[in-house]
Coordinates of C-alpha atoms in Angstrom, one line a residue:
X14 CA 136.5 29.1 37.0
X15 CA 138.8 28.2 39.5
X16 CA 141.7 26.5 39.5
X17 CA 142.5 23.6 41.5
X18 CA 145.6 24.5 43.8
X19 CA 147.5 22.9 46.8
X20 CA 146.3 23.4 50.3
X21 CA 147.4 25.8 53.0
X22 CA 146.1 27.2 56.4
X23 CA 146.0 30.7 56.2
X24 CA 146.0 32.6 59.8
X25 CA 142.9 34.0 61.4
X26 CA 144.2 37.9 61.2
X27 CA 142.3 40.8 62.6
X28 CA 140.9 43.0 59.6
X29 CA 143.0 44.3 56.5
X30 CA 142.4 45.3 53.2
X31 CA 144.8 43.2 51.6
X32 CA 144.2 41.3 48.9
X33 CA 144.6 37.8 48.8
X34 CA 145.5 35.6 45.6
X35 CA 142.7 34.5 43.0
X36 CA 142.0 31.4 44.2
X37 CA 141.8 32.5 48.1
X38 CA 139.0 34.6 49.3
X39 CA 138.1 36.7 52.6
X40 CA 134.4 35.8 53.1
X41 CA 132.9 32.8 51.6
X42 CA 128.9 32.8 51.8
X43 CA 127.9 29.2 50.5
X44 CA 124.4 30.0 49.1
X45 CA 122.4 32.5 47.3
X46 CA 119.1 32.2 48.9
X47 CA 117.1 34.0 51.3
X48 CA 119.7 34.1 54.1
X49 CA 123.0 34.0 52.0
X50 CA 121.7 37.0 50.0
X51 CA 120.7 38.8 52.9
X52 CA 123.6 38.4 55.3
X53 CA 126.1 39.1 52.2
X54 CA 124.1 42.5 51.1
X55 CA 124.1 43.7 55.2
X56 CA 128.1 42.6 55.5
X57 CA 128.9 44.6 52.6
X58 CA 126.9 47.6 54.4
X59 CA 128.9 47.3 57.9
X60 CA 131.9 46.8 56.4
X61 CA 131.3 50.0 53.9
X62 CA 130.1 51.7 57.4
X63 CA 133.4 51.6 58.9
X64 CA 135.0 51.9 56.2
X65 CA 136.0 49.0 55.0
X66 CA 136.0 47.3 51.7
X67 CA 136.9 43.7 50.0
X68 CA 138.1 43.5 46.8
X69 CA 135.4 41.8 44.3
X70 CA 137.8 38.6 44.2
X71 CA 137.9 38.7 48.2
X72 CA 133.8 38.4 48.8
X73 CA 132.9 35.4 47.3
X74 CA 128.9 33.2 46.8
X75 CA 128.9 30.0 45.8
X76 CA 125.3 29.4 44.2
X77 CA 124.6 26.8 41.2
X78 CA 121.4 28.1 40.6
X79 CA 120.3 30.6 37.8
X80 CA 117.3 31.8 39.6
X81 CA 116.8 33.2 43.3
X82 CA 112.7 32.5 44.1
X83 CA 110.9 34.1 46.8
X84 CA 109.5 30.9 48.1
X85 CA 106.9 32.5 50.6
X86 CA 105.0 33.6 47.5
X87 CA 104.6 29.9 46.8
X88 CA 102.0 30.0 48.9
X89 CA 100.2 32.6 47.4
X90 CA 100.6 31.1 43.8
X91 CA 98.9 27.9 45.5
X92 CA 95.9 29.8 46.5
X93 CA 95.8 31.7 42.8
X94 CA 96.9 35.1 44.3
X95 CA 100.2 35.4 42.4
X96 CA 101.7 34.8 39.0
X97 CA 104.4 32.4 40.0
X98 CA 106.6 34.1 37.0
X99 CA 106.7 36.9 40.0
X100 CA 108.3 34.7 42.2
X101 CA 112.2 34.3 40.7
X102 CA 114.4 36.6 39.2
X103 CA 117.6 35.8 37.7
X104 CA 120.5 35.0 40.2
X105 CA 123.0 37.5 38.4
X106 CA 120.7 40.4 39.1
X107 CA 120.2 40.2 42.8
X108 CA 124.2 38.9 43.1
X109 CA 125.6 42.3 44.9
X110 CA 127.8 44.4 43.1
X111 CA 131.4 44.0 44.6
X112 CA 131.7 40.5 44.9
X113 CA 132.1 37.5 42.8
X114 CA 129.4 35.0 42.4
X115 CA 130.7 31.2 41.6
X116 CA 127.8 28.9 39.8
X117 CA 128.7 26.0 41.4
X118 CA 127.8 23.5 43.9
X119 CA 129.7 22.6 46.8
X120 CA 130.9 19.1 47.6
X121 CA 132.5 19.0 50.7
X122 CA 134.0 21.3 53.5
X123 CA 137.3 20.9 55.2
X124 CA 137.2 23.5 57.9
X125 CA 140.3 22.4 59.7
X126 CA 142.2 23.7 56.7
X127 CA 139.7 26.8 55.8
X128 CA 138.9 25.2 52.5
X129 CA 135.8 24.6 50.4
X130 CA 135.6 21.5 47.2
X131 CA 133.3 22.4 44.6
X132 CA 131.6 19.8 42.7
X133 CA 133.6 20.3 39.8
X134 CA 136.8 19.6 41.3
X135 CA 138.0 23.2 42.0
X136 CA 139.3 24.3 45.8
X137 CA 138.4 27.7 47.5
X138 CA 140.5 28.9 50.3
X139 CA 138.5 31.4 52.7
X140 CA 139.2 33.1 56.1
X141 CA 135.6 33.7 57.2
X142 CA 132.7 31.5 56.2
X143 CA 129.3 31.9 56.1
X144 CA 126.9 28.8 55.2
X145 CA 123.4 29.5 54.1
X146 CA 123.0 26.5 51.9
X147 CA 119.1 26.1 52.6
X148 CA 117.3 23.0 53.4
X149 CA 117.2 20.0 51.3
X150 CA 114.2 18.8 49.6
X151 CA 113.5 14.9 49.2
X152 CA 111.2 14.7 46.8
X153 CA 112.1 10.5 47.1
X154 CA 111.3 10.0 50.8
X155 CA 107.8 9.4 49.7
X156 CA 106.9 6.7 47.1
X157 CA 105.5 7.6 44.1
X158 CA 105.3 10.9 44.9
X159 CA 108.0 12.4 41.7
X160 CA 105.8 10.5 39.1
X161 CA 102.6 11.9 40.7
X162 CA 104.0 15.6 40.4
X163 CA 104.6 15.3 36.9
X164 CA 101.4 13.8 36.2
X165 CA 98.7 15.9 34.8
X166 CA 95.8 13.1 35.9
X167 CA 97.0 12.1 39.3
X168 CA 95.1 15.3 41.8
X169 CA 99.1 15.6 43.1
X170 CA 100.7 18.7 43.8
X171 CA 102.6 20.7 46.0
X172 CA 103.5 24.5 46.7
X173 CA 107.2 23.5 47.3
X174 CA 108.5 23.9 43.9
X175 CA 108.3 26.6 41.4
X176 CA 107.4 23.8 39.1
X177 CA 104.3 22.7 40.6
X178 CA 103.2 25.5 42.5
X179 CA 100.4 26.6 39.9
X180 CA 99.4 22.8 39.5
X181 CA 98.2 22.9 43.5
X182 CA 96.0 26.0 42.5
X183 CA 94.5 24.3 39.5
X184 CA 93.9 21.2 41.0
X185 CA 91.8 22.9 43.8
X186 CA 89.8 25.1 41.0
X187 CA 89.6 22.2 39.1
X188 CA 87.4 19.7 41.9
X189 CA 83.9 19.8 41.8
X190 CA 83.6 16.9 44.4
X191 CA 85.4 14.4 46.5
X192 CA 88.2 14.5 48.9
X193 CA 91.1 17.0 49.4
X194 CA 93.8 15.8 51.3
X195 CA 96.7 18.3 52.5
X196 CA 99.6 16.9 54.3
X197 CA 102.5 17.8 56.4
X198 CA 105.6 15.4 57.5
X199 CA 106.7 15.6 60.9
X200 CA 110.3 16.8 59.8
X201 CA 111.2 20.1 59.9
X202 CA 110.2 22.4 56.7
X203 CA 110.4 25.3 55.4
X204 CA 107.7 27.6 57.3
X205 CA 105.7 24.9 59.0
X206 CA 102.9 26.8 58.7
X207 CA 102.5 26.5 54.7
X208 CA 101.0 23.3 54.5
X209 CA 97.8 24.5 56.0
X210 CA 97.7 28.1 54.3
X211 CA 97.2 26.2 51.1
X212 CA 94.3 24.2 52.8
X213 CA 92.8 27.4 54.2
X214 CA 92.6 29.2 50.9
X215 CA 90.8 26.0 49.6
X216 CA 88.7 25.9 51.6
X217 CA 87.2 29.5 51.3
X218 CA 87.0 28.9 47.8
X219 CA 84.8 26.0 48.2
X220 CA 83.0 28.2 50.6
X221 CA 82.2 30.8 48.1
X222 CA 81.5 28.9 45.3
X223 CA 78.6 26.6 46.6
X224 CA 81.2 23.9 46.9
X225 CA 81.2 22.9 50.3
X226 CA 78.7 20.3 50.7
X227 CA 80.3 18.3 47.7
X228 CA 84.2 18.9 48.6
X229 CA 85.3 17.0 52.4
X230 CA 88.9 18.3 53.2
X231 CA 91.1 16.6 55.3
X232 CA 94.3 17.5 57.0
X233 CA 96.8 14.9 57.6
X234 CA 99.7 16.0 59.5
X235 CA 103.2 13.9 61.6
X236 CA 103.3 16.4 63.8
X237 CA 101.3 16.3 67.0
X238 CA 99.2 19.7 66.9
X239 CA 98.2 22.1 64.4
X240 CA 101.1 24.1 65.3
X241 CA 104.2 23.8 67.5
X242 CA 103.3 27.2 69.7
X243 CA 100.2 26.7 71.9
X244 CA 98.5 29.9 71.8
X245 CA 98.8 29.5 67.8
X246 CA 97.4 26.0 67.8
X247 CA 94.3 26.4 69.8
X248 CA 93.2 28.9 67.2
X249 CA 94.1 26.9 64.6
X250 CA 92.5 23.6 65.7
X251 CA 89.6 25.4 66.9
X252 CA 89.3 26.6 63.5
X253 CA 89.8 23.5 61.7
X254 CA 86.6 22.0 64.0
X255 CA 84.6 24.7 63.5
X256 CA 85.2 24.8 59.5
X257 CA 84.2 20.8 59.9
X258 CA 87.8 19.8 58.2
X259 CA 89.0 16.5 59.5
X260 CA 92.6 16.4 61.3
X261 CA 94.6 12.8 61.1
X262 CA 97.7 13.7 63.7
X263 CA 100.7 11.6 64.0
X264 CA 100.4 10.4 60.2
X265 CA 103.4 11.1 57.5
X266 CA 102.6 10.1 54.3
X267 CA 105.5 7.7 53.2
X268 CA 103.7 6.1 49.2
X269 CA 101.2 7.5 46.4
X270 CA 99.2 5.2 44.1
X271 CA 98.6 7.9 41.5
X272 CA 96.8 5.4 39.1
X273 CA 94.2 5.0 41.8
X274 CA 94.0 8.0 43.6
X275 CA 95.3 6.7 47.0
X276 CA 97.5 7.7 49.7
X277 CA 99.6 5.9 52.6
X278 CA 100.6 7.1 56.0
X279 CA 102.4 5.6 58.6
X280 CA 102.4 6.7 62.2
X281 CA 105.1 6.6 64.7
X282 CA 104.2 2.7 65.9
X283 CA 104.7 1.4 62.1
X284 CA 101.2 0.7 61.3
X285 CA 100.1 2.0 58.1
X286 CA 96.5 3.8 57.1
X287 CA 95.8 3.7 52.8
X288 CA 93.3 6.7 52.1
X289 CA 91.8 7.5 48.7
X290 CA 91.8 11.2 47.7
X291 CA 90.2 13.0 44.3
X292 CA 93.2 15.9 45.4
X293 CA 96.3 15.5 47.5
X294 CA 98.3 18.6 48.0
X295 CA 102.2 17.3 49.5
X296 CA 104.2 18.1 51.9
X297 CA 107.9 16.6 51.0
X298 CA 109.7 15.3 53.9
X299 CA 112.9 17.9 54.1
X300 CA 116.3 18.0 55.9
X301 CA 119.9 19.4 55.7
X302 CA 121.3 19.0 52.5
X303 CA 123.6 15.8 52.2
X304 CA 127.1 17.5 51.9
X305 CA 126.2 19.4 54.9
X306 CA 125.2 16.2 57.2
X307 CA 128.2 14.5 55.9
X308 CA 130.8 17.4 56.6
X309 CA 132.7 18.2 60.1
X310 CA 130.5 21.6 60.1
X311 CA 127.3 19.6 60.9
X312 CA 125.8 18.2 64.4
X313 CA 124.2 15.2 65.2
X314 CA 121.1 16.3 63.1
X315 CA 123.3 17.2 59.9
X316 CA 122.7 20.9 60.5
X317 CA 125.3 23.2 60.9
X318 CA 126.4 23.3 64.5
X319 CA 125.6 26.7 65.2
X320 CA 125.7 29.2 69.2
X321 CA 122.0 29.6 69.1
X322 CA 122.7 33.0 70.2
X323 CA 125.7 34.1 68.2
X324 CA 125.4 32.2 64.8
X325 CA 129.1 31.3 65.5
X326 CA 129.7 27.7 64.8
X327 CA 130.7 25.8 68.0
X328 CA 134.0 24.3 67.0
X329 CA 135.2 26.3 64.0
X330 CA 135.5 30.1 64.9
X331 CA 136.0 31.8 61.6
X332 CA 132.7 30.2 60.5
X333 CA 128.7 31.5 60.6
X334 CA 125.2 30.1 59.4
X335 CA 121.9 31.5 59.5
X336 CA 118.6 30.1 57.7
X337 CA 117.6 27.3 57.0
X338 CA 120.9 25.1 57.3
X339 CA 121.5 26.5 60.5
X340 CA 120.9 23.9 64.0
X341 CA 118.8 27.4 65.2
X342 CA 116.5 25.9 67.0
X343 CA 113.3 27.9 65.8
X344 CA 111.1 28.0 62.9
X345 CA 112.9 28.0 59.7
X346 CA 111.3 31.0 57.6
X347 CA 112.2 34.1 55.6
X348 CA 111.2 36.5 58.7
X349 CA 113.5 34.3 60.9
X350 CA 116.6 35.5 58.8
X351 CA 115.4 39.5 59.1
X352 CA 116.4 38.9 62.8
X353 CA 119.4 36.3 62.2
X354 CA 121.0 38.1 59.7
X355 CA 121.9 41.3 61.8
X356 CA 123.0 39.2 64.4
X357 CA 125.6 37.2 62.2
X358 CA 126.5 40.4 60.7
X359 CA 127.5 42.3 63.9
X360 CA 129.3 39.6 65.4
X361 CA 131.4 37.9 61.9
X362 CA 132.9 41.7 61.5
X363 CA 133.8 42.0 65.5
X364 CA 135.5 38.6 64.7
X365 CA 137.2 40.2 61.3
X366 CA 138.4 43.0 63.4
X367 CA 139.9 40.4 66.3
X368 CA 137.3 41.1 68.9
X369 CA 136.7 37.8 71.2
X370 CA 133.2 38.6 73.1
X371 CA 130.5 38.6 70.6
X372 CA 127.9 41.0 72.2
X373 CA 125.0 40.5 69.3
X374 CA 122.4 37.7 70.6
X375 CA 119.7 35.9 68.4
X376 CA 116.8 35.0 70.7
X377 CA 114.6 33.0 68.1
X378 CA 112.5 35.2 66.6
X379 CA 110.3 33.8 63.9
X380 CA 107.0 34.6 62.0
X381 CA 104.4 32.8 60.1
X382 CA 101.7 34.8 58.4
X383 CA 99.5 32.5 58.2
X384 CA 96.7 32.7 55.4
X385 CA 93.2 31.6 56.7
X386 CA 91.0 32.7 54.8
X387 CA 90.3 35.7 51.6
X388 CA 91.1 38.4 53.4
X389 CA 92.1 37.1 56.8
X390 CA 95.7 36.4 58.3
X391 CA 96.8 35.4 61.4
X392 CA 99.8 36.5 62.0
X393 CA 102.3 34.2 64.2
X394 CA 105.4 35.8 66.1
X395 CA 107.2 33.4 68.5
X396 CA 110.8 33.2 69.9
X397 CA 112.7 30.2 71.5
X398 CA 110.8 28.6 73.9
X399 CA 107.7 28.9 71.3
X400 CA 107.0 31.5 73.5
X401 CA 105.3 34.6 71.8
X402 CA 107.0 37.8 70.5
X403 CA 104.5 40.2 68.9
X404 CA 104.6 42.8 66.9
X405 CA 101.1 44.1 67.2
X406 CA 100.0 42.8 70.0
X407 CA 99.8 46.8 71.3
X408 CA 97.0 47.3 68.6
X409 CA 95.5 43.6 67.7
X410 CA 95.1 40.9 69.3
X411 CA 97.0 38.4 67.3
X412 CA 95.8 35.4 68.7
X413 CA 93.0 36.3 66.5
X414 CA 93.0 36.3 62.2
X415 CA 92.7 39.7 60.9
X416 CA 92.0 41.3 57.8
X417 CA 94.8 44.5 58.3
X418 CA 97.4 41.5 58.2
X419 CA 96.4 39.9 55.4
X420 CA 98.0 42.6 52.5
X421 CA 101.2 42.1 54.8
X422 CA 101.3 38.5 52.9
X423 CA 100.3 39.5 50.0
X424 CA 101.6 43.1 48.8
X425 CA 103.8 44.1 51.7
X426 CA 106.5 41.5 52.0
X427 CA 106.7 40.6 48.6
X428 CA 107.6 44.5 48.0
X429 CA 109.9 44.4 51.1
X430 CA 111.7 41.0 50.1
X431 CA 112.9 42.1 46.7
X432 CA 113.1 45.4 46.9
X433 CA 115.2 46.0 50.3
X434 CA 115.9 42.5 52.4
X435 CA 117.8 41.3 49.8
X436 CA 120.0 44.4 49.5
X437 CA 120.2 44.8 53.0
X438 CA 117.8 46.9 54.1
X439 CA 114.9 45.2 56.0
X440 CA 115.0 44.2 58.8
X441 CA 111.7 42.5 59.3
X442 CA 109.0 43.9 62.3
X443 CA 111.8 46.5 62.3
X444 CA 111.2 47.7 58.9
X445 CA 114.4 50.0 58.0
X446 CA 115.4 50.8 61.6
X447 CA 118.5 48.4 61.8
X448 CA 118.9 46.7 65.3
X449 CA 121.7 47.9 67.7
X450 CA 123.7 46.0 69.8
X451 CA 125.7 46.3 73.1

């Protein structure tokens, strides 16, 4: 543990190998998720490229948690086509090997004086910082909803936890008749496209096991559209029609009556709808974690103030984020860090070594593999704008579900994640090819 010790500016200095004292560090990377793993693992690389090393005490990732989870494969636990038990592995065995991984929780950031407060009480000193703290779940923004999740007769679930991810899958085995309800909020999430993959591979269940006249599914969504990129959506509402599955739009749910199976949703005027359901698979309203929005790093929003194209934060120079906890604005998912990561990479060493014009651009690239069926996928590529940046487009057309993407949701990337993008190695519709930059 750290000890507590008075404050000091360090100056920004050009790259050296010297060591700093035990309480100070180089690099910071606050988070041990998707993005902070990745960006740690491919800094480590560049710098061992050219050369140069940190000394363990000098790299530092601040991460409470005692598992890391590969949260796409939520999804597929939800439609029964994972062990959820495959989804985590122990934090201290994907932590990379030369640097020194803190188990606690930040509580505030003062970036004006390089420093970092942990929640128990302890001060950090760094010279470059990298935040990839996530997105905050609030599990209390809708009423009811905790006691629902934790009980056994209420039909709630939701694929957002390791906890209840299995629940959604029994739940939907479980229903012989009745409604199933699947909702999305209108905040941003974590891969907005989840909510209806879990809906999708429902409803092909019921198809295949004579269910389909006994089972009505609903969608009930605050956003707008199906989907926030037109040539996605079409397909996807057109679907929802054609697979008779009823769409509410402009509806968060904000209160659950467990004990009688009902739901309530507001829409944007303040009115509010009640709905009974026999199932209700949940979408929790999410955001940026608290000590982010309260912090001088965060914008208006409570993200971290972030160069769309450089991952540099706007105000504070020695500081980065990528992932979810970053103002990007684009689709916050796993395949969105492959492309950020590189990026933040390329340009936070350039900065290490003293170099002022940051050539490496982010231009919003962002996939959802979306599950719609056993066996199909449609597979969503988009950029900023929401303007379409395929992969395959040379040999499929992608504004169609296809059965060659499907084992790219369900063997490839689950391979890929844990295997290489977490040690720095994948770079997403690049594969192992790392990106260049001039």
């Amino acid at each position: 543990m750290l000890a507590n010790r008075a404050a000091r500016t360090p100056a920004l200095r050009s790259f050296s190998s010297r060591r700093l004292a035990s309480t100070d560090a180089k690099v910071v990377v606050v988070g041990a998720g998707t993005a902070g793993l990745t960006a740690a693992s491919q800094l480590q690389r560049a710098l061992a490229k050219n050369r140069k090393t940190l000394a363990k005490e000098d790299f530092v990732i601040i991460d409470p948690a005692e598992y890391h989870y590969y949260q796409p494969g939520w999804t597929l636990v939800g439609s029964g086509l994972m062990d959820k038990k495959d989804t985590r592995r122990p934090m201290a065995s994907l932590i990379p090997a030369g640097t020194t991984h803190i188990p606690e929780s930040v509580k505030s950031f003062a970036p004006e004086k390089n420093e970092i407060t942990l929640e128990n009480g302890d001060q950090i000193k760094y010279e470059y910082l990298v935040v990839a703290s996530g997105i905050q779940i609030n599990w209390s923004g809708i009423k009811g909803l905790q006691e629902a999740l934790v009980d056994s007769h209420s039909g709630v679930s939701s694929i957002y936890s390791y906890a209840t991810a299995d629940k959604a899958r029994q739940d939907i085995e479980a229903l012989r008749s009745g409604k199933a309800i699947f909702t999305q909020p209108s905040t941003p999430i974590k891969c907005a496209g989840a909510p209806q993959k879990v809906m999708w591979q429902a409803w092909d269940l019921y198809q295949r096991t004579d269910r389909s006249k006994t089972v009505k599914i609903e969608f009930w969504t605050g956003m707008p559209t199906m989907f926030s990129v037109p040539k996605y959506s079409e397909v996807l509402n057109a679907l929802r029609i054609q697979r008779d599955i009823a769409g509410q739009f402009g509806q968060n749910l904000v209160a659950i009556d467990a004990a009688n199976h009902k739901a309530t949703f507001k829409k944007a005027d303040g009115t509010e709808v009640t709905e009974e359901y026999t199932i209700l698979h949940v979408t929790p309203p999410q955001g940026p974690a608290d000590y982010i929005k309260s912090s001088p790093l965060a914008d208006a929003a409570g993200w971290v103030d972030v160069d769309s194209g450089t991952l540099r934060h706007k105000k504070y120079s020695n500081v980065f984020s990528l992932g979810d906890a970053s103002s990007l604005p684009t689709s916050k998912t796993a395949a969105a860090i492959t492309a950020q990561a590189p990026v933040l990479v390329h340009n936070l060493v350039d900065v290490m070594n003293g170099k002022t014009d940051l050539v490496a651009k982010y231009d919003g690239y962002t996939s959802c593999p979306l599950l719609t069926g056993k066996g199909q996928l449609l597979l969503a590529e988009f950029k900023y704008g929401l303007e379409p940046k395929e992969s395959f487009s040379n040999l499929f057309d992608q504004g169609k579900p296809q059965s060659a993407f499907y084992y790219l949701k369900t063997t490839l990337f689950p391979w890929a994640y844990f295997e290489h993008m977490l040690q720095g190695r994948w770079y997403g519709p690049k594969g192992f090819s790392k990106p260049s930059f001039s």
